[in-house]
């Protein structure tokens, strides 16, 4: 496949249906971990569910509505990352992500999101990147905070998880706050 190298161990690929079996296995092995913060686990029961999801994402990519990528760490699928929604009317990219628990703590997501920011600003005419995290999801919040996103506010009861509603913190990064040639955020 075609890959974007992030470093010696990490690479991103456009998500394709051919990844369904391996991605399903990662999802299935991390059900309890992921369910803490993601609402869709009960809808993924077998590899075919993952395949259908990836097919939908590819169609949305074709329509420039989304860009879903699969993260490889040492050639194994470690998680996913993407612009889950690209709001073309307002040039906003909404980022979402998850990693298998065994891949946490290595900087994989922060490095990958940094790269996706470049892709969004340089190739997708995105002017604002939006990341929303549950207030208590400190690992997720640390990613936009490391990348100098601005904390813009709280949306109350923004998402229903399996056992509770959670408030979201909204983080934003504007293109004019970002200098692509140095990789430095300038706000
Ligand atoms: C959110 C999630 C992706 C964060 O994973 P993560 O491993 O903490 O994030 P990163 O891959 O950026 O790694 C950061 C960790 O690696 C360490 N690290 C090592 N090298 C690093 C580097 N070069 N750059 C940044 N961090 C590095 C950091 O210190 C940090 O570890 P710490 O938390 O022990 O301090 C993961 O916990 C997850 O998938 N959670 C469940 C799903 C979820 O919550 N999704 C988001 C919904 S909004």
CSV table of N, CA and C in Angstrom, one decimal, residues 10-170:
chain,number,residue,atom,x,y,z
A,10,UNK,N,6.6,4.3,12.8
A,10,UNK,CA,5.2,4.7,12.6
A,10,UNK,C,5.0,5.1,11.2
A,11,UNK,N,3.9,4.6,10.6
A,11,UNK,CA,3.5,5.2,9.3
A,11,UNK,C,1.9,5.2,9.2
A,12,UNK,N,1.4,6.1,8.4
A,12,UNK,CA,0.0,6.2,8.2
A,12,UNK,C,-0.3,5.7,6.8
A,13,UNK,N,-1.5,5.1,6.7
A,13,UNK,CA,-2.0,4.7,5.4
A,13,UNK,C,-3.5,5.1,5.3
A,14,UNK,N,-3.9,5.5,4.1
A,14,UNK,CA,-5.3,5.7,3.9
A,14,UNK,C,-6.0,4.4,4.3
A,15,UNK,N,-7.1,4.4,5.1
A,15,UNK,CA,-7.8,3.2,5.5
A,15,UNK,C,-8.5,2.6,4.3
A,16,UNK,N,-8.3,1.3,4.2
A,16,UNK,CA,-8.9,0.6,3.0
A,16,UNK,C,-9.6,-0.7,3.6
A,17,UNK,N,-10.6,-1.2,2.9
A,17,UNK,CA,-11.3,-2.4,3.4
A,17,UNK,C,-10.4,-3.6,3.6
A,18,UNK,N,-9.3,-3.7,2.9
A,18,UNK,CA,-8.3,-4.8,3.1
A,18,UNK,C,-7.8,-4.9,4.5
A,19,UNK,N,-7.9,-3.8,5.3
A,19,UNK,CA,-7.4,-3.8,6.7
A,19,UNK,C,-8.4,-4.4,7.7
A,20,UNK,N,-9.5,-4.8,7.2
A,20,UNK,CA,-10.7,-5.1,8.1
A,20,UNK,C,-10.4,-6.1,9.1
A,21,UNK,N,-9.7,-7.2,8.7
A,21,UNK,CA,-9.6,-8.3,9.6
A,21,UNK,C,-8.6,-7.9,10.8
A,22,UNK,N,-7.5,-7.3,10.4
A,22,UNK,CA,-6.5,-6.9,11.4
A,22,UNK,C,-7.0,-5.8,12.3
A,23,UNK,N,-7.8,-4.9,11.7
A,23,UNK,CA,-8.3,-3.8,12.5
A,23,UNK,C,-9.4,-4.3,13.4
A,24,UNK,N,-10.2,-5.2,12.9
A,24,UNK,CA,-11.3,-5.8,13.8
A,24,UNK,C,-10.6,-6.5,15.0
A,25,UNK,N,-9.5,-7.3,14.7
A,25,UNK,CA,-8.9,-8.0,15.9
A,25,UNK,C,-8.4,-7.0,16.9
A,26,UNK,N,-7.8,-5.9,16.5
A,26,UNK,CA,-7.3,-4.9,17.4
A,26,UNK,C,-8.5,-4.3,18.2
A,27,UNK,N,-9.6,-4.0,17.5
A,27,UNK,CA,-10.8,-3.5,18.1
A,27,UNK,C,-11.3,-4.4,19.2
A,28,UNK,N,-11.4,-5.7,18.7
A,28,UNK,CA,-12.0,-6.7,19.6
A,28,UNK,C,-11.2,-7.0,20.9
A,29,UNK,N,-9.9,-6.9,20.7
A,29,UNK,CA,-9.0,-7.2,21.8
A,29,UNK,C,-9.0,-6.0,22.8
A,30,UNK,N,-9.5,-4.8,22.3
A,30,UNK,CA,-9.4,-3.6,23.2
A,30,UNK,C,-10.8,-3.1,23.5
A,31,UNK,N,-11.8,-3.9,23.4
A,31,UNK,CA,-13.2,-3.5,23.6
A,31,UNK,C,-13.3,-2.7,24.9
A,32,UNK,N,-12.9,-3.3,26.0
A,32,UNK,CA,-13.1,-2.7,27.3
A,32,UNK,C,-12.4,-1.4,27.5
A,33,UNK,N,-11.1,-1.4,27.0
A,33,UNK,CA,-10.4,-0.2,27.0
A,33,UNK,C,-11.0,1.0,26.2
A,34,UNK,N,-11.4,0.6,25.0
A,34,UNK,CA,-12.0,1.7,24.1
A,34,UNK,C,-13.4,2.1,24.6
A,35,UNK,N,-14.1,1.2,25.1
A,35,UNK,CA,-15.5,1.5,25.5
A,35,UNK,C,-15.6,2.6,26.6
A,36,UNK,N,-14.5,2.8,27.3
A,36,UNK,CA,-14.5,3.9,28.3
A,36,UNK,C,-14.8,5.2,27.6
A,37,UNK,N,-14.4,5.4,26.4
A,37,UNK,CA,-14.4,6.7,25.8
A,37,UNK,C,-15.1,6.8,24.4
A,38,UNK,N,-15.4,5.6,23.8
A,38,UNK,CA,-16.0,5.6,22.4
A,38,UNK,C,-17.3,4.9,22.5
A,39,UNK,N,-18.3,5.4,21.7
A,39,UNK,CA,-19.7,4.9,21.9
A,39,UNK,C,-20.1,3.8,20.9
A,40,UNK,N,-19.2,3.4,20.0
A,40,UNK,CA,-19.7,2.6,18.8
A,40,UNK,C,-19.3,1.1,18.9
A,41,UNK,N,-18.6,0.7,20.0
A,41,UNK,CA,-18.1,-0.6,20.1
A,41,UNK,C,-19.1,-1.7,19.9
A,42,UNK,N,-20.3,-1.5,20.5
A,42,UNK,CA,-21.4,-2.6,20.4
A,42,UNK,C,-21.8,-2.8,19.0
A,43,UNK,N,-21.6,-1.9,18.1
A,43,UNK,CA,-22.0,-2.0,16.7
A,43,UNK,C,-20.9,-2.8,15.9
A,44,UNK,N,-19.8,-3.1,16.5
A,44,UNK,CA,-18.7,-3.8,15.7
A,44,UNK,C,-18.6,-5.2,16.3
A,45,UNK,N,-19.3,-6.1,15.7
A,45,UNK,CA,-19.4,-7.5,16.3
A,45,UNK,C,-18.5,-8.5,15.5
A,46,UNK,N,-18.2,-8.2,14.2
A,46,UNK,CA,-17.5,-9.2,13.4
A,46,UNK,C,-16.7,-8.4,12.4
A,47,UNK,N,-15.7,-9.0,11.7
A,47,UNK,CA,-14.8,-8.3,10.8
A,47,UNK,C,-15.6,-7.6,9.7
A,48,UNK,N,-16.8,-8.2,9.3
A,48,UNK,CA,-17.6,-7.6,8.2
A,48,UNK,C,-18.1,-6.2,8.7
A,49,UNK,N,-18.3,-6.0,9.9
A,49,UNK,CA,-18.7,-4.7,10.4
A,49,UNK,C,-17.6,-3.6,10.2
A,50,UNK,N,-16.4,-4.1,10.5
A,50,UNK,CA,-15.2,-3.2,10.3
A,50,UNK,C,-15.1,-2.9,8.8
A,51,UNK,N,-15.2,-4.0,8.0
A,51,UNK,CA,-15.1,-3.8,6.5
A,51,UNK,C,-16.1,-2.8,6.0
A,52,UNK,N,-17.3,-2.9,6.4
A,52,UNK,CA,-18.4,-2.0,6.0
A,52,UNK,C,-18.0,-0.6,6.4
A,53,UNK,N,-17.5,-0.4,7.6
A,53,UNK,CA,-17.1,0.9,8.1
A,53,UNK,C,-16.0,1.5,7.2
A,54,UNK,N,-15.0,0.6,6.9
A,54,UNK,CA,-13.9,1.1,6.1
A,54,UNK,C,-14.4,1.5,4.7
A,55,UNK,N,-15.3,0.7,4.1
A,55,UNK,CA,-15.8,1.0,2.8
A,55,UNK,C,-16.5,2.4,2.8
A,56,UNK,N,-17.3,2.6,3.9
A,56,UNK,CA,-18.0,3.9,4.0
A,56,UNK,C,-17.0,5.0,4.0
A,57,UNK,N,-15.9,4.8,4.8
A,57,UNK,CA,-14.9,5.9,5.0
A,57,UNK,C,-14.3,6.2,3.6
A,58,UNK,N,-14.0,5.1,2.8
A,58,UNK,CA,-13.4,5.4,1.5
A,58,UNK,C,-14.3,6.2,0.6
A,59,UNK,N,-15.6,5.9,0.6
A,59,UNK,CA,-16.5,6.7,-0.2
A,59,UNK,C,-16.6,8.1,0.3
A,60,UNK,N,-16.5,8.3,1.6
A,60,UNK,CA,-16.5,9.7,2.1
A,60,UNK,C,-15.2,10.4,1.7
A,61,UNK,N,-14.1,9.7,1.7
A,61,UNK,CA,-12.8,10.2,1.3
A,61,UNK,C,-12.9,10.7,-0.2
A,62,UNK,N,-13.6,9.8,-1.0
A,62,UNK,CA,-13.7,10.2,-2.4
A,62,UNK,C,-14.5,11.5,-2.6
A,63,UNK,N,-15.5,11.7,-1.7
A,63,UNK,CA,-16.4,12.9,-1.8
A,63,UNK,C,-15.8,14.0,-1.0
A,64,UNK,N,-14.5,13.9,-0.5
A,64,UNK,CA,-13.8,14.9,0.3
A,64,UNK,C,-14.5,15.3,1.5
A,65,UNK,N,-15.3,14.3,2.1
A,65,UNK,CA,-16.0,14.6,3.3
A,65,UNK,C,-15.2,14.1,4.5
A,66,UNK,N,-14.2,13.3,4.3
A,66,UNK,CA,-13.5,12.7,5.5
A,66,UNK,C,-12.2,12.2,5.0
A,67,UNK,N,-11.2,12.0,5.9
A,67,UNK,CA,-9.9,11.3,5.6
A,67,UNK,C,-9.6,10.4,6.7
A,68,UNK,N,-9.8,9.1,6.6
A,68,UNK,CA,-9.6,8.2,7.6
A,68,UNK,C,-8.3,7.4,7.4
A,69,UNK,N,-7.4,7.4,8.4
A,69,UNK,CA,-6.1,6.7,8.2
A,69,UNK,C,-6.0,5.6,9.2
A,70,UNK,N,-5.2,4.7,8.8
A,70,UNK,CA,-4.8,3.6,9.7
A,70,UNK,C,-3.3,3.8,10.1
A,71,UNK,N,-3.1,3.6,11.4
A,71,UNK,CA,-1.7,3.8,12.0
A,71,UNK,C,-1.0,2.5,12.1
A,72,UNK,N,0.1,2.4,11.5
A,72,UNK,CA,0.9,1.2,11.6
A,72,UNK,C,2.1,1.5,12.5
A,73,UNK,N,2.4,0.6,13.5
A,73,UNK,CA,3.6,0.7,14.4
A,73,UNK,C,4.4,-0.6,14.2
A,74,UNK,N,5.6,-0.5,13.7
A,74,UNK,CA,6.4,-1.6,13.4
A,74,UNK,C,5.6,-2.6,12.6
A,75,UNK,N,5.0,-2.1,11.6
A,75,UNK,CA,4.2,-2.9,10.6
A,75,UNK,C,3.0,-3.6,11.1
A,76,UNK,N,2.5,-3.3,12.3
A,76,UNK,CA,1.3,-3.8,12.8
A,76,UNK,C,0.3,-2.7,12.9
A,77,UNK,N,-1.0,-3.0,12.7
A,77,UNK,CA,-2.0,-1.9,12.9
A,77,UNK,C,-2.1,-1.6,14.4
A,78,UNK,N,-1.9,-0.3,14.7
A,78,UNK,CA,-1.9,0.1,16.1
A,78,UNK,C,-3.1,0.9,16.5
A,79,UNK,N,-3.8,1.5,15.5
A,79,UNK,CA,-5.0,2.3,15.8
A,79,UNK,C,-5.4,3.1,14.5
A,80,UNK,N,-6.2,4.0,14.7
A,80,UNK,CA,-6.7,4.8,13.6
A,80,UNK,C,-6.7,6.3,14.0
A,81,UNK,N,-6.8,7.1,12.9
A,81,UNK,CA,-6.7,8.6,13.1
A,81,UNK,C,-7.3,9.2,11.9
A,82,UNK,N,-8.1,10.3,12.0
A,82,UNK,CA,-8.5,10.9,10.8
A,82,UNK,C,-9.3,12.2,11.0
A,83,UNK,N,-9.6,12.8,9.9
A,83,UNK,CA,-10.6,13.8,9.8
A,83,UNK,C,-11.9,13.1,9.7
A,84,UNK,N,-12.6,12.8,10.8
A,84,UNK,CA,-13.8,12.1,10.7
A,84,UNK,C,-14.9,12.8,9.9
A,85,UNK,N,-14.7,14.1,9.9
A,85,UNK,CA,-15.7,15.0,9.2
A,85,UNK,C,-14.9,16.2,8.6
A,86,UNK,N,-15.0,16.5,7.4
A,86,UNK,CA,-14.5,17.7,6.8
A,86,UNK,C,-15.7,18.6,6.4
A,87,UNK,N,-15.8,19.7,7.1
A,87,UNK,CA,-16.9,20.6,6.9
A,87,UNK,C,-16.4,21.6,5.8
A,88,UNK,N,-16.9,21.3,4.5
A,88,UNK,CA,-16.4,22.0,3.4
A,88,UNK,C,-16.9,23.4,3.3
A,89,UNK,N,-18.1,23.7,3.8
A,89,UNK,CA,-18.6,25.0,3.8
A,89,UNK,C,-17.8,26.0,4.7
A,90,UNK,N,-17.3,25.4,5.8
A,90,UNK,CA,-16.5,26.3,6.7
A,90,UNK,C,-15.1,25.9,6.8
A,91,UNK,N,-14.6,25.0,6.0
A,91,UNK,CA,-13.2,24.5,6.0
A,91,UNK,C,-12.7,24.1,7.4
A,92,UNK,N,-13.5,23.3,8.0
A,92,UNK,CA,-13.1,22.8,9.3
A,92,UNK,C,-12.9,21.3,9.2
A,93,UNK,N,-11.8,20.8,9.8
A,93,UNK,CA,-11.6,19.4,9.9
A,93,UNK,C,-11.7,18.9,11.4
A,94,UNK,N,-12.5,17.9,11.6
A,94,UNK,CA,-12.8,17.4,12.9
A,94,UNK,C,-12.0,16.1,13.1
A,95,UNK,N,-11.0,16.1,14.0
A,95,UNK,CA,-10.1,15.0,14.2
A,95,UNK,C,-10.6,14.0,15.2
A,96,UNK,N,-10.5,12.7,14.9
A,96,UNK,CA,-10.8,11.7,15.9
A,96,UNK,C,-9.7,10.6,15.9
A,97,UNK,N,-9.5,9.9,17.0
A,97,UNK,CA,-8.4,8.9,17.0
A,97,UNK,C,-8.6,7.8,18.1
A,98,UNK,N,-8.0,6.7,17.9
A,98,UNK,CA,-7.8,5.7,19.0
A,98,UNK,C,-6.6,4.8,18.7
A,99,UNK,N,-6.1,4.3,19.8
A,99,UNK,CA,-4.9,3.3,19.7
A,99,UNK,C,-5.3,2.1,20.6
A,100,UNK,N,-4.8,0.9,20.2
A,100,UNK,CA,-4.8,-0.2,21.1
A,100,UNK,C,-4.1,0.1,22.4
A,101,UNK,N,-4.5,-0.4,23.5
A,101,UNK,CA,-3.9,-0.1,24.8
A,101,UNK,C,-2.4,-0.3,24.8
A,102,UNK,N,-2.0,-1.4,24.1
A,102,UNK,CA,-0.6,-1.8,24.2
A,102,UNK,C,0.3,-0.8,23.4
A,103,UNK,N,-0.4,0.0,22.6
A,103,UNK,CA,0.4,1.0,21.8
A,103,UNK,C,0.4,2.4,22.5
A,104,UNK,N,-0.2,2.5,23.7
A,104,UNK,CA,-0.3,3.8,24.4
A,104,UNK,C,1.1,4.1,25.0
A,105,UNK,N,1.4,5.3,25.2
A,105,UNK,CA,2.6,5.7,26.0
A,105,UNK,C,3.9,5.8,25.2
A,106,UNK,N,3.7,5.7,23.8
A,106,UNK,CA,4.9,5.7,23.0
A,106,UNK,C,5.0,7.0,22.1
A,107,UNK,N,4.0,7.9,22.2
A,107,UNK,CA,4.0,9.1,21.4
A,107,UNK,C,3.5,8.9,20.0
A,108,UNK,N,2.9,7.7,19.8
A,108,UNK,CA,2.4,7.4,18.4
A,108,UNK,C,1.4,8.4,17.9
A,109,UNK,N,0.4,8.7,18.8
A,109,UNK,CA,-0.7,9.5,18.4
A,109,UNK,C,-0.3,11.0,18.2
A,110,UNK,N,0.5,11.5,19.2
A,110,UNK,CA,0.9,12.9,19.1
A,110,UNK,C,1.6,13.1,17.8
A,111,UNK,N,2.6,12.2,17.4
A,111,UNK,CA,3.3,12.4,16.2
A,111,UNK,C,2.4,12.2,15.0
A,112,UNK,N,1.5,11.3,15.0
A,112,UNK,CA,0.6,11.1,13.9
A,112,UNK,C,-0.3,12.3,13.7
A,113,UNK,N,-0.9,12.8,14.8
A,113,UNK,CA,-1.8,14.0,14.7
A,113,UNK,C,-1.0,15.2,14.1
A,114,UNK,N,0.3,15.3,14.6
A,114,UNK,CA,1.1,16.5,14.0
A,114,UNK,C,1.2,16.4,12.5
A,115,UNK,N,1.3,15.2,12.0
A,115,UNK,CA,1.4,15.0,10.6
A,115,UNK,C,0.1,15.3,9.9
A,116,UNK,N,-1.0,14.8,10.5
A,116,UNK,CA,-2.3,15.0,9.9
A,116,UNK,C,-2.7,16.5,9.9
A,117,UNK,N,-2.2,17.3,10.8
A,117,UNK,CA,-2.4,18.7,10.8
A,117,UNK,C,-1.8,19.3,9.5
A,118,UNK,N,-0.5,18.9,9.2
A,118,UNK,CA,0.1,19.3,8.0
A,118,UNK,C,-0.7,19.0,6.7
A,119,UNK,N,-1.2,17.7,6.7
A,119,UNK,CA,-2.0,17.3,5.6
A,119,UNK,C,-3.2,18.1,5.4
A,120,UNK,N,-3.9,18.4,6.5
A,120,UNK,CA,-5.1,19.2,6.5
A,120,UNK,C,-4.9,20.6,6.0
A,121,UNK,N,-3.9,21.3,6.6
A,121,UNK,CA,-3.6,22.7,6.2
A,121,UNK,C,-3.1,22.8,4.8
A,122,UNK,N,-2.2,21.8,4.4
A,122,UNK,CA,-1.5,21.9,3.1
A,122,UNK,C,-2.3,21.3,1.9
A,123,UNK,N,-3.1,20.3,2.1
A,123,UNK,CA,-3.7,19.6,1.0
A,123,UNK,C,-5.2,19.7,1.0
A,124,UNK,N,-5.9,20.1,2.1
A,124,UNK,CA,-7.3,20.0,2.2
A,124,UNK,C,-8.0,21.4,2.4
A,125,UNK,N,-7.2,22.5,2.3
A,125,UNK,CA,-7.7,23.8,2.4
A,125,UNK,C,-8.4,24.0,3.8
A,126,UNK,N,-8.0,23.2,4.8
A,126,UNK,CA,-8.7,23.3,6.1
A,126,UNK,C,-8.1,24.6,6.8
A,127,UNK,N,-9.0,25.4,7.4
A,127,UNK,CA,-8.5,26.6,8.0
A,127,UNK,C,-8.7,26.5,9.5
A,128,UNK,N,-9.4,25.5,10.0
A,128,UNK,CA,-9.6,25.3,11.4
A,128,UNK,C,-9.6,23.8,11.7
A,129,UNK,N,-8.8,23.3,12.7
A,129,UNK,CA,-8.9,21.9,13.1
A,129,UNK,C,-9.5,21.8,14.5
A,130,UNK,N,-10.4,20.9,14.7
A,130,UNK,CA,-11.2,20.8,15.9
A,130,UNK,C,-11.0,19.4,16.5
A,131,UNK,N,-10.7,19.4,17.8
A,131,UNK,CA,-10.6,18.1,18.5
A,131,UNK,C,-11.4,18.2,19.7
A,132,UNK,N,-12.3,17.3,19.9
A,132,UNK,CA,-13.2,17.3,21.1
A,132,UNK,C,-12.9,16.0,21.9
A,133,UNK,N,-12.7,16.2,23.2
A,133,UNK,CA,-12.4,15.1,24.1
A,133,UNK,C,-13.3,15.2,25.3
A,134,UNK,N,-13.7,14.0,25.9
A,134,UNK,CA,-14.4,14.0,27.1
A,134,UNK,C,-13.5,14.7,28.2
A,135,UNK,N,-14.1,15.5,29.0
A,135,UNK,CA,-13.4,16.3,30.0
A,135,UNK,C,-12.4,15.4,30.8
A,136,UNK,N,-12.9,14.2,31.2
A,136,UNK,CA,-12.1,13.3,32.1
A,136,UNK,C,-11.1,12.4,31.3
A,137,UNK,N,-11.1,12.6,29.9
A,137,UNK,CA,-10.2,11.7,29.1
A,137,UNK,C,-8.8,12.4,29.0
A,138,UNK,N,-8.1,12.3,30.1
A,138,UNK,CA,-6.8,13.1,30.2
A,138,UNK,C,-5.8,12.7,29.1
A,139,UNK,N,-5.7,11.4,28.7
A,139,UNK,CA,-4.8,11.0,27.7
A,139,UNK,C,-5.1,11.6,26.4
A,140,UNK,N,-6.4,11.7,26.1
A,140,UNK,CA,-6.8,12.3,24.8
A,140,UNK,C,-6.6,13.8,24.8
A,141,UNK,N,-6.9,14.4,25.9
A,141,UNK,CA,-6.8,15.9,26.0
A,141,UNK,C,-5.3,16.3,25.9
A,142,UNK,N,-4.4,15.4,26.4
A,142,UNK,CA,-3.0,15.7,26.3
A,142,UNK,C,-2.5,15.9,24.9
A,143,UNK,N,-3.1,15.3,23.9
A,143,UNK,CA,-2.6,15.4,22.5
A,143,UNK,C,-2.8,16.8,22.0
A,144,UNK,N,-4.0,17.4,21.9
A,144,UNK,CA,-4.1,18.7,21.4
A,144,UNK,C,-3.3,19.7,22.3
A,145,UNK,N,-3.3,19.4,23.6
A,145,UNK,CA,-2.5,20.3,24.5
A,145,UNK,C,-1.0,20.3,24.1
A,146,UNK,N,-0.4,19.1,23.8
A,146,UNK,CA,1.0,19.0,23.4
A,146,UNK,C,1.2,19.8,22.1
A,147,UNK,N,0.2,19.8,21.3
A,147,UNK,CA,0.3,20.4,19.9
A,147,UNK,C,-0.1,21.8,19.9
A,148,UNK,N,-0.3,22.4,21.0
A,148,UNK,CA,-0.6,23.9,21.1
A,148,UNK,C,-2.0,24.3,20.6
A,149,UNK,N,-2.9,23.3,20.6
A,149,UNK,CA,-4.3,23.8,20.3
A,149,UNK,C,-4.8,24.7,21.4
A,150,UNK,N,-5.7,25.5,21.1
A,150,UNK,CA,-6.3,26.4,22.1
A,150,UNK,C,-7.5,25.7,22.7
A,151,UNK,N,-7.6,25.7,24.0
A,151,UNK,CA,-8.8,25.2,24.7
A,151,UNK,C,-9.9,26.3,24.6
A,152,UNK,N,-11.0,26.0,23.9
A,152,UNK,CA,-11.9,27.0,23.6
A,152,UNK,C,-13.2,27.0,24.5
A,153,UNK,N,-13.5,25.8,25.1
A,153,UNK,CA,-14.7,25.8,25.9
A,153,UNK,C,-15.2,24.4,26.2
A,154,UNK,N,-16.3,24.3,26.8
A,154,UNK,CA,-16.9,23.0,27.2
A,154,UNK,C,-18.3,22.9,26.6
A,155,UNK,N,-18.6,21.8,26.1
A,155,UNK,CA,-19.9,21.5,25.7
A,155,UNK,C,-20.5,20.5,26.7
A,156,UNK,N,-21.6,20.9,27.3
A,156,UNK,CA,-22.1,20.0,28.4
A,156,UNK,C,-22.9,18.9,27.7
A,157,UNK,N,-22.8,17.7,28.3
A,157,UNK,CA,-23.6,16.5,27.9
A,157,UNK,C,-23.5,16.3,26.4
A,158,UNK,N,-22.2,16.3,25.9
A,158,UNK,CA,-22.0,16.3,24.4
A,158,UNK,C,-22.1,14.9,23.8
A,159,UNK,N,-21.9,13.9,24.6
A,159,UNK,CA,-21.9,12.6,24.0
A,159,UNK,C,-22.4,11.5,25.0
A,160,UNK,N,-23.1,10.5,24.5
A,160,UNK,CA,-23.6,9.5,25.3
A,160,UNK,C,-22.7,8.2,25.2
A,161,UNK,N,-22.0,7.9,26.2
A,161,UNK,CA,-21.2,6.7,26.2
A,161,UNK,C,-22.1,5.5,26.7
A,162,UNK,N,-21.5,4.3,26.9
A,162,UNK,CA,-22.3,3.2,27.2
A,162,UNK,C,-23.0,3.4,28.5
A,163,UNK,N,-22.4,4.0,29.5
A,163,UNK,CA,-23.0,4.1,30.8
A,163,UNK,C,-23.2,5.5,31.3
A,164,UNK,N,-22.9,6.5,30.5
A,164,UNK,CA,-23.1,7.9,31.0
A,164,UNK,C,-23.0,8.9,29.9
A,165,UNK,N,-23.4,10.1,30.2
A,165,UNK,CA,-23.2,11.2,29.3
A,165,UNK,C,-21.9,11.9,29.8
A,166,UNK,N,-21.1,12.4,28.8
A,166,UNK,CA,-19.9,13.1,29.1
A,166,UNK,C,-19.9,14.5,28.5
A,167,UNK,N,-19.3,15.5,29.2
A,167,UNK,CA,-19.0,16.8,28.7
A,167,UNK,C,-17.8,16.7,27.8
A,168,UNK,N,-17.8,17.6,26.8
A,168,UNK,CA,-16.6,17.7,25.9
A,168,UNK,C,-15.8,19.0,26.1
A,169,UNK,N,-14.5,18.9,26.1
A,169,UNK,CA,-13.6,20.1,25.9
A,169,UNK,C,-13.4,20.2,24.4
A,170,UNK,N,-13.6,21.5,23.9
A,170,UNK,CA,-13.3,21.7,22.5
A,170,UNK,C,-11.9,22.4,22.4
